[in-house]
mmCIF file of C-alpha atoms in Angstrom:
data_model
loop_
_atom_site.group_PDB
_atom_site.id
_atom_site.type_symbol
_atom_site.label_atom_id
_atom_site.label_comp_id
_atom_site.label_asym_id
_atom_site.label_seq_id
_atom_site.Cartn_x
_atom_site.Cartn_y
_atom_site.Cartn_z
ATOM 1 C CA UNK A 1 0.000 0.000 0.000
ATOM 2 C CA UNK A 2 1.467 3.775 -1.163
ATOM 3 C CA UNK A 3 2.088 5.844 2.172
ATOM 4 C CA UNK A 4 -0.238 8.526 2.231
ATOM 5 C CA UNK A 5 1.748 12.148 2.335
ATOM 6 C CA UNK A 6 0.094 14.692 4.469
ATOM 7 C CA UNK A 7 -1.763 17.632 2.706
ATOM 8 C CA UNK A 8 -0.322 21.421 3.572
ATOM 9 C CA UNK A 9 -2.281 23.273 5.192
ATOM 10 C CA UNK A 10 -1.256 26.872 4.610
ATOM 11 C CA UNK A 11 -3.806 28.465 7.833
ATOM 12 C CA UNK A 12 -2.056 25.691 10.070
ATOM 13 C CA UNK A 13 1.260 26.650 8.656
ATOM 14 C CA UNK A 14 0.450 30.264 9.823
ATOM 15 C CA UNK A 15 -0.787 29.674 13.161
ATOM 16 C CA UNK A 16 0.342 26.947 14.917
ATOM 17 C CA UNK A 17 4.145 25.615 16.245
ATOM 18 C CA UNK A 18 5.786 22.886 14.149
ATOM 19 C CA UNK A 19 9.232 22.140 12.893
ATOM 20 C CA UNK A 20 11.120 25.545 12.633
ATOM 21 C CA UNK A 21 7.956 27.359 13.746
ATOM 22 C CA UNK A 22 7.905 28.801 17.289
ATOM 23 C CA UNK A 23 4.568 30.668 19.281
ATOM 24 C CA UNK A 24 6.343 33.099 20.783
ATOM 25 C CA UNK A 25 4.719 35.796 23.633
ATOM 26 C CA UNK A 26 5.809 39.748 24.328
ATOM 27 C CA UNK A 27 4.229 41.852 26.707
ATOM 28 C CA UNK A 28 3.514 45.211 25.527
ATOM 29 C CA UNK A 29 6.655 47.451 24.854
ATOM 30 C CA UNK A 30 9.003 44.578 24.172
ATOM 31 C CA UNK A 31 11.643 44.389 21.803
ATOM 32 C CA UNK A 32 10.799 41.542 19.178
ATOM 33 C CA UNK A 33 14.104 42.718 17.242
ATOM 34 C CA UNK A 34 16.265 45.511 16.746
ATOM 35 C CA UNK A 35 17.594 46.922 13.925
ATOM 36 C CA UNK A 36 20.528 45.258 12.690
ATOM 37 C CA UNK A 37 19.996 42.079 14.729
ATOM 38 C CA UNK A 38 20.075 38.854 11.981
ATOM 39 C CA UNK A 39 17.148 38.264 9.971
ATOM 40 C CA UNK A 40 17.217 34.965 10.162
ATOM 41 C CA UNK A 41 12.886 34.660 10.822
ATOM 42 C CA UNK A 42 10.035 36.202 10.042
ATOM 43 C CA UNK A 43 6.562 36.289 12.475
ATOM 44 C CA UNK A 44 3.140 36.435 11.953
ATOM 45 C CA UNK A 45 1.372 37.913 14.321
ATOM 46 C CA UNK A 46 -1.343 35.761 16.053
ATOM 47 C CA UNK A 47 -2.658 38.544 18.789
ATOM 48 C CA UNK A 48 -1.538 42.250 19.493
ATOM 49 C CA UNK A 49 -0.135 44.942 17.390
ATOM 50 C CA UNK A 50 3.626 45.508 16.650
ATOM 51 C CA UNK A 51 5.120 48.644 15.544
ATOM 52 C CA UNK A 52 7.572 49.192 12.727
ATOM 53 C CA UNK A 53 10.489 51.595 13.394
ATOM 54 C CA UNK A 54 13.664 53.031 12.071
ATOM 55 C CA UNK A 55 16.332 54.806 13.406
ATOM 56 C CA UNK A 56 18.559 57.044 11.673
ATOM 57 C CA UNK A 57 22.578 57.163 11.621
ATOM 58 C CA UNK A 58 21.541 60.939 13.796
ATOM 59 C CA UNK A 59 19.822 58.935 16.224
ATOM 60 C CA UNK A 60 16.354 60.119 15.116
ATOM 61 C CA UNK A 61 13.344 57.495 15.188
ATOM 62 C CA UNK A 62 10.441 57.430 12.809
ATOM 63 C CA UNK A 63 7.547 54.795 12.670
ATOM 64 C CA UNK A 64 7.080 52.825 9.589
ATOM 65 C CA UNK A 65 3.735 51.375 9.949
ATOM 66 C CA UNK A 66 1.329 49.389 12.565
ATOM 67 C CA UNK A 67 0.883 45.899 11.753
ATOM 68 C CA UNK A 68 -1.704 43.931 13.525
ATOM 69 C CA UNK A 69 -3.444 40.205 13.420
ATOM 70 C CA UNK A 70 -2.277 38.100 10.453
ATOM 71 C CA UNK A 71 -0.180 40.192 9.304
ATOM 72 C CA UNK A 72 3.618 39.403 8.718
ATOM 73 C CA UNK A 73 6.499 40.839 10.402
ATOM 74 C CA UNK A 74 10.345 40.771 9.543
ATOM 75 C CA UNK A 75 9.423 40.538 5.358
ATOM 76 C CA UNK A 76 13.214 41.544 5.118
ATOM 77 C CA UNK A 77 14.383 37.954 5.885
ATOM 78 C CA UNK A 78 12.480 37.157 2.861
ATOM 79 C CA UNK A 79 14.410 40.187 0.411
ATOM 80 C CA UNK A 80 17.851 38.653 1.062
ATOM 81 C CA UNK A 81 18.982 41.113 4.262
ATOM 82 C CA UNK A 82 21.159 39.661 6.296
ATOM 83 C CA UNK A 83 20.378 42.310 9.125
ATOM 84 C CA UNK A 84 16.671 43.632 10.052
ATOM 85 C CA UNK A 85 16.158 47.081 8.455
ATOM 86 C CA UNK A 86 13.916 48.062 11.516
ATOM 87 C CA UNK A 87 13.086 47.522 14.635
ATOM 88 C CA UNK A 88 10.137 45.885 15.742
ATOM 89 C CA UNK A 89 8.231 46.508 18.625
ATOM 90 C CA UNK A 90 5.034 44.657 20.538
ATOM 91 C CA UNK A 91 2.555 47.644 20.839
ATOM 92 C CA UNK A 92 0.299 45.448 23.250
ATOM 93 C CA UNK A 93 0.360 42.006 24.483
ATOM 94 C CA UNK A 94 1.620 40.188 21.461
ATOM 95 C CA UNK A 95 1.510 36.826 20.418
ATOM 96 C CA UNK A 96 3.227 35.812 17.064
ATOM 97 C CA UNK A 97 4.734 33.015 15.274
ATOM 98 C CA UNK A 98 8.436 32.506 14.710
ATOM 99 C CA UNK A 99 9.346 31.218 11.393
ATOM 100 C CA UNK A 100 13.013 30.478 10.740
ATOM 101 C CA UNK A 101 13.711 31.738 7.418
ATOM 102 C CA UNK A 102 14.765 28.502 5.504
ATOM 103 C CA UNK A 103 11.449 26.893 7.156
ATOM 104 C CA UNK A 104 9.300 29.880 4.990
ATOM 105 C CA UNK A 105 11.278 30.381 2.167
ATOM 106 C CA UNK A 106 11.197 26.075 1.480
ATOM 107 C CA UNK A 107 7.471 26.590 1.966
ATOM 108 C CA UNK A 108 7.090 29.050 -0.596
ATOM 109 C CA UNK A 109 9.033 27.151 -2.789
ATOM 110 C CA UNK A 110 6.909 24.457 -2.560
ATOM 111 C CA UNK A 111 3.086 25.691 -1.782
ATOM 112 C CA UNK A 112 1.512 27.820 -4.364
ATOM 113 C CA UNK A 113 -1.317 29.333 -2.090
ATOM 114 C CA UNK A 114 1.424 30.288 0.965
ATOM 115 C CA UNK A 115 3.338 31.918 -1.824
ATOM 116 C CA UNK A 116 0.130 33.815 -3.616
ATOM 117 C CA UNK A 117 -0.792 34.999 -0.341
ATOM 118 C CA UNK A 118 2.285 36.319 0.973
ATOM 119 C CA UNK A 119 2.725 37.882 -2.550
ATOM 120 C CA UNK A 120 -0.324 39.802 -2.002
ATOM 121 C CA UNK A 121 0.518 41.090 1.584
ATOM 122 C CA UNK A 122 4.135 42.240 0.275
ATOM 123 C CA UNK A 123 2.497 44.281 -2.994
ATOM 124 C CA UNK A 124 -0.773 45.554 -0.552
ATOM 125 C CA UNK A 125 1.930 46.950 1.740
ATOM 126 C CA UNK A 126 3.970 48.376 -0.762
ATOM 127 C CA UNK A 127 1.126 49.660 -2.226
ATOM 128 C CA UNK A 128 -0.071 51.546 1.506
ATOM 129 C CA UNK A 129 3.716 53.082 1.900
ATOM 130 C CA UNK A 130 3.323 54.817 -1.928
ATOM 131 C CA UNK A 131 -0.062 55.802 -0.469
ATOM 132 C CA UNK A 132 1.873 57.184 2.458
ATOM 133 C CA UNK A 133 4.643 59.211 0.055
ATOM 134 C CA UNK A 134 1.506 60.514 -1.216
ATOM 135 C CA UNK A 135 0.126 61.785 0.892
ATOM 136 C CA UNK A 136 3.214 63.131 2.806
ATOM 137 C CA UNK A 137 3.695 65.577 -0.491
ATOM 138 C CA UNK A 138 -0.115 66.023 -1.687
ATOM 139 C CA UNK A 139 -2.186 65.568 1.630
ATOM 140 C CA UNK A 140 -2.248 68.322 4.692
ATOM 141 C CA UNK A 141 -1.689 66.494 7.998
ATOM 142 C CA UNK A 142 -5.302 65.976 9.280
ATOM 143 C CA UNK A 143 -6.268 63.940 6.301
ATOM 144 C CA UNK A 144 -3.058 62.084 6.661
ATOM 145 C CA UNK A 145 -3.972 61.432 10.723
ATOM 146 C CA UNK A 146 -8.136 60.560 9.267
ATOM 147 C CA UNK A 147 -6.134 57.823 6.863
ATOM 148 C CA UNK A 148 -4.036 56.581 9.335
ATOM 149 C CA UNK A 149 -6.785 56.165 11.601
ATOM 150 C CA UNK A 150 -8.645 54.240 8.897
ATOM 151 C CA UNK A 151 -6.694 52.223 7.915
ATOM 152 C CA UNK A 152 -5.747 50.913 11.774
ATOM 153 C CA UNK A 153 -9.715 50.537 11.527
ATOM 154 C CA UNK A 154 -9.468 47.746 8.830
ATOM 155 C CA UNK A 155 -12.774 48.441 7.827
ATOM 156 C CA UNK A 156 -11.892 47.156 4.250
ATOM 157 C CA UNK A 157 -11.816 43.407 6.199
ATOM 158 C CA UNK A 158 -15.828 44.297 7.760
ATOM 159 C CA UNK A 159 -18.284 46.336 7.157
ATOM 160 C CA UNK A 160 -19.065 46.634 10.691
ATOM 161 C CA UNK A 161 -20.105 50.511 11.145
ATOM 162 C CA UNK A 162 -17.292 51.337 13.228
ATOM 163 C CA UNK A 163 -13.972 49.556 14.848
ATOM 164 C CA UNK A 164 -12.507 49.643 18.580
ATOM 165 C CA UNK A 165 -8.812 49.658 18.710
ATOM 166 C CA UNK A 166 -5.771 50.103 20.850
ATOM 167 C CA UNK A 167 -5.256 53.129 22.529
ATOM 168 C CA UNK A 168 -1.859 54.356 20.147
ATOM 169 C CA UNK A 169 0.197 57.695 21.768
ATOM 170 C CA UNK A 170 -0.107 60.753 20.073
ATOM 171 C CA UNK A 171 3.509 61.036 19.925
ATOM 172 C CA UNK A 172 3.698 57.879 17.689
ATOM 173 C CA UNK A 173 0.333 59.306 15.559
ATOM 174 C CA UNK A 174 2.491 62.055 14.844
ATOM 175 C CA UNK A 175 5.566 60.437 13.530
ATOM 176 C CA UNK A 176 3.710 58.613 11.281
ATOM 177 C CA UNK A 177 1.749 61.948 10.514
ATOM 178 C CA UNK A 178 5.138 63.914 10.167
ATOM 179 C CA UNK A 179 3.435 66.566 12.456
ATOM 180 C CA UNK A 180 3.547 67.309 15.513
ATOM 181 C CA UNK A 181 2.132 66.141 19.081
ATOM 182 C CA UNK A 182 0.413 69.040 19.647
ATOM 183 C CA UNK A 183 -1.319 68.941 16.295
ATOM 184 C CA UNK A 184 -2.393 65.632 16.338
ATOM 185 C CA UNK A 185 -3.939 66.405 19.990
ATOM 186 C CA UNK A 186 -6.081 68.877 18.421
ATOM 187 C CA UNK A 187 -7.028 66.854 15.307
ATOM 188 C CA UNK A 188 -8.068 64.152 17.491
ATOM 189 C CA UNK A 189 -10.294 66.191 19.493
ATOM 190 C CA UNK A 190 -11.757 67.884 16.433
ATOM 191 C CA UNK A 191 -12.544 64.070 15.299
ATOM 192 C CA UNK A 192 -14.167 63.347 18.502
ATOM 193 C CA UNK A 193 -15.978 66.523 18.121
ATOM 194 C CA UNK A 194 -17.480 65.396 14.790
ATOM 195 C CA UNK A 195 -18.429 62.307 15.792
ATOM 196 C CA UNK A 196 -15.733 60.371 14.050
ATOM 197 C CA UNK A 197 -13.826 58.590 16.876
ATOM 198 C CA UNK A 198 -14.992 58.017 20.537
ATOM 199 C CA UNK A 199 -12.613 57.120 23.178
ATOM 200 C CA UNK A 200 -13.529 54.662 25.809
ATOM 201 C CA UNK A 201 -14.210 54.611 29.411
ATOM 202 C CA UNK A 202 -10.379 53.675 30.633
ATOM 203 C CA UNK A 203 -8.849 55.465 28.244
ATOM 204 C CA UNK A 204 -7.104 52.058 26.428
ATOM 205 C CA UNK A 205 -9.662 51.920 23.888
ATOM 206 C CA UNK A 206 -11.117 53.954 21.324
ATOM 207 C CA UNK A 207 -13.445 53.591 18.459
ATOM 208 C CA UNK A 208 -13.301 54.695 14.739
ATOM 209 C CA UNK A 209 -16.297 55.027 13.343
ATOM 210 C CA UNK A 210 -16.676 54.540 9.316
ATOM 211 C CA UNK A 211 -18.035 57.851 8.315
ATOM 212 C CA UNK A 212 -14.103 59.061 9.059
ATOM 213 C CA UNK A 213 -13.461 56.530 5.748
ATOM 214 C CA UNK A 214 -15.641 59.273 3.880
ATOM 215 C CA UNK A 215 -13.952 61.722 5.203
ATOM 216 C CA UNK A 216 -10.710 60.623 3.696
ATOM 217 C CA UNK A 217 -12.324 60.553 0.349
ATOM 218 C CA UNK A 218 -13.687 63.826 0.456
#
């Protein structure tokens, strides 16, 4: 009788520990990596939200981007670096998955539908940063805050009428604004004010509603 070979299963791949793939837990404000540690994984994140950072040869930090649930982190093992290009950072209570590198890049070597999908996450990201160059040059800053805020929403996953997520700082808001604090203080209250965001009770929470999507469109 012909041994039966097991069938891939690209969610389980994703999601849960195996060979070279390690659930890994961060409490909030823990390093995941540094800049210019190896790359020698990449994550997925399982729980939580990580942040994306960069420091410059000056010392001077900015914040890439916000990744949250399902989405990868550490693509640079993938693009042949050697080194991380940024730092990466658990936001909240994080849980993600550890991939060694030669564990994912053998699987997308093999698997078609692993490979299609994390295809489309690379060109939907690159797609959001030429979105952000945009509107660094063409936008002023408190459409640039309303898209940010959007987008953190994920509304184009639901079309749930509005979204609660993670209490962010304003000081991070406005490095990925390119204003300043006291700007995006004011913007945020003048969101609140139109009935576009509500924060909650404790303060950890807050909720986007969708009408701030046509806001950004306007």
């Amino acid at each position: 009788m012909a041994k039966r070979t097991s069938v891939f299963n690209t969610k389980n791949f994703l999601t849960t520990a195996g060979p070279g793939r390690t659930m890994m837990s961060f409490r909030k404000r823990a390093t995941i990596f540094a800049q210019g540690d190896a790359a020698d994984a990449l994550f997925v994140i399982q729980q939580g939200r990580v942040q994306l950072s960069v420091r410059s040869s000056a010392g001077k930090e900015t914040t890439l981007d916000i990744l949250s649930e399902g989405d990868f982190v550490g693509k640079d093992c993938i693009a042949g670096q050697d080194c991380r290009t940024a730092s990466g950072t658990a936001m909240t209570d994080c849980r993600l998955l550890r991939i060694e590198k030669k564990v994912m890049l053998l699987a997308l070597t093999r698997q078609a539908k692993l490979a299609n999908l994390f295809c489309g996450f690379v060109l939907a990201e690159n797609l959001k940063y030429q979105q952000d160059i945009v509107d660094q040059h063409c936008n002023r800053s408190e459409k640039r805050l309303a898209r940010i805020l959007v987008l953190l929403a994920h509304f184009e996953a639901h079309g749930a009428p509005e979204a609660t997520i993670s209490r962010i700082s304003h000081e991070t808001l406005a490095e990925m604004v390119g204003t300043t604090r006291s700007r995006v203080c004011f913007f945020m209250q003048k969101f609140k004010a139109s009935g576009f965001i509500d924060y909650g009770s404790k303060g950890k929470l807050f909720q986007v509603h969708r009408r701030l999507l046509g806001y950004c469109e306007q």
